[in-house]
PDB file of C-alpha atoms in Angstrom:
ATOM      1  CA  UNK H 403       6.030  20.737  86.053  1.00  0.00           C
ATOM      2  CA  UNK H 404       9.947  19.944  86.207  1.00  0.00           C
ATOM      3  CA  UNK H 405      10.309  17.091  87.634  1.00  0.00           C
ATOM      4  CA  UNK H 406      14.653  16.815  87.238  1.00  0.00           C
ATOM      5  CA  UNK H 407      14.967  18.404  90.649  1.00  0.00           C
ATOM      6  CA  UNK H 408      13.795  16.175  93.616  1.00  0.00           C
ATOM      7  CA  UNK H 409      11.664  18.291  96.731  1.00  0.00           C
ATOM      8  CA  UNK H 410      13.287  16.691  99.656  1.00  0.00           C
ATOM      9  CA  UNK H 411      16.804  18.485 100.012  1.00  0.00           C
ATOM     10  CA  UNK H 412      16.636  22.464 101.093  1.00  0.00           C
ATOM     11  CA  UNK H 413      19.723  22.824  99.171  1.00  0.00           C
ATOM     12  CA  UNK H 414      21.474  20.942  96.579  1.00  0.00           C
ATOM     13  CA  UNK H 415      25.766  20.075  96.465  1.00  0.00           C
ATOM     14  CA  UNK H 416      27.093  20.187  93.280  1.00  0.00           C
ATOM     15  CA  UNK H 417      27.144  17.133  92.471  1.00  0.00           C
ATOM     16  CA  UNK H 418      23.317  16.806  92.873  1.00  0.00           C
ATOM     17  CA  UNK H 419      23.539  19.625  90.386  1.00  0.00           C
ATOM     18  CA  UNK H 420      25.547  17.667  88.245  1.00  0.00           C
ATOM     19  CA  UNK H 421      23.200  14.845  88.490  1.00  0.00           C
ATOM     20  CA  UNK H 422      20.382  16.433  87.797  1.00  0.00           C
ATOM     21  CA  UNK H 423      21.444  18.652  85.212  1.00  0.00           C
ATOM     22  CA  UNK H 424      23.841  15.791  83.439  1.00  0.00           C
ATOM     23  CA  UNK H 425      26.882  17.863  83.380  1.00  0.00           C
ATOM     24  CA  UNK H 426      30.110  18.341  84.254  1.00  0.00           C
ATOM     25  CA  UNK H 427      31.527  19.750  87.574  1.00  0.00           C
ATOM     26  CA  UNK H 428      33.434  22.269  85.532  1.00  0.00           C
ATOM     27  CA  UNK H 429      30.588  23.218  83.652  1.00  0.00           C
ATOM     28  CA  UNK H 430      28.282  23.751  86.962  1.00  0.00           C
ATOM     29  CA  UNK H 431      31.152  25.755  88.555  1.00  0.00           C
ATOM     30  CA  UNK H 432      31.465  28.156  85.038  1.00  0.00           C
ATOM     31  CA  UNK H 433      27.579  28.378  85.415  1.00  0.00           C
ATOM     32  CA  UNK H 434      28.009  29.482  88.851  1.00  0.00           C
ATOM     33  CA  UNK H 435      30.578  31.916  87.897  1.00  0.00           C
ATOM     34  CA  UNK H 436      29.024  33.198  85.029  1.00  0.00           C
ATOM     35  CA  UNK H 437      25.884  34.114  87.729  1.00  0.00           C
ATOM     36  CA  UNK H 438      23.473  31.743  85.655  1.00  0.00           C
ATOM     37  CA  UNK H 439      22.952  29.632  88.413  1.00  0.00           C
ATOM     38  CA  UNK H 440      22.776  31.701  91.842  1.00  0.00           C
ATOM     39  CA  UNK H 441      24.376  29.446  95.010  1.00  0.00           C
ATOM     40  CA  UNK H 442      25.466  30.615  98.031  1.00  0.00           C
ATOM     41  CA  UNK H 443      28.346  29.230 100.597  1.00  0.00           C
ATOM     42  CA  UNK H 444      28.400  27.788 104.251  1.00  0.00           C
ATOM     43  CA  UNK H 445      32.204  27.742 105.340  1.00  0.00           C
ATOM     44  CA  UNK H 446      33.501  26.297 102.300  1.00  0.00           C
ATOM     45  CA  UNK H 447      30.671  24.451 100.753  1.00  0.00           C
ATOM     46  CA  UNK H 448      29.102  25.488  98.220  1.00  0.00           C
ATOM     47  CA  UNK H 449      24.781  25.133  97.911  1.00  0.00           C
ATOM     48  CA  UNK H 450      21.902  25.672  95.325  1.00  0.00           C
ATOM     49  CA  UNK H 451      18.536  26.213  96.432  1.00  0.00           C
ATOM     50  CA  UNK H 452      15.798  24.131  94.391  1.00  0.00           C
ATOM     51  CA  UNK H 453      14.319  27.491  93.496  1.00  0.00           C
ATOM     52  CA  UNK H 454      17.582  28.682  91.723  1.00  0.00           C
ATOM     53  CA  UNK H 455      17.818  25.252  89.982  1.00  0.00           C
ATOM     54  CA  UNK H 456      14.322  25.458  88.537  1.00  0.00           C
ATOM     55  CA  UNK H 457      14.914  29.117  87.498  1.00  0.00           C
ATOM     56  CA  UNK H 458      18.071  27.776  85.846  1.00  0.00           C
ATOM     57  CA  UNK H 459      15.967  25.299  83.702  1.00  0.00           C
ATOM     58  CA  UNK H 460      13.310  27.100  83.222  1.00  0.00           C
ATOM     59  CA  UNK H 461      15.203  29.787  81.429  1.00  0.00           C
ATOM     60  CA  UNK H 462      16.743  27.495  79.046  1.00  0.00           C
ATOM     61  CA  UNK H 463      13.621  26.392  78.388  1.00  0.00           C
ATOM     62  CA  UNK H 464      12.652  29.820  77.118  1.00  0.00           C
ATOM     63  CA  UNK H 465      16.042  30.414  75.342  1.00  0.00           C
ATOM     64  CA  UNK H 466      15.725  27.431  73.664  1.00  0.00           C
ATOM     65  CA  UNK H 467      12.284  27.948  72.594  1.00  0.00           C
ATOM     66  CA  UNK H 468      12.917  31.293  71.002  1.00  0.00           C
TER      67      UNK H 468
END
């Protein structure tokens, strides 16, 4: 079971994703731009759903296991 993602928020901010994945801000935005990490906007705010974050992590695990 993935434990890097807290269950409480409905959507994560980019800084929260940065912390969870231990990546830089520019790398998180690169993942969003390349559509590897699904996100949505509310006004000017960028958000990432917990399901999108879990799916990204699972894809990375599967790619690196092969």
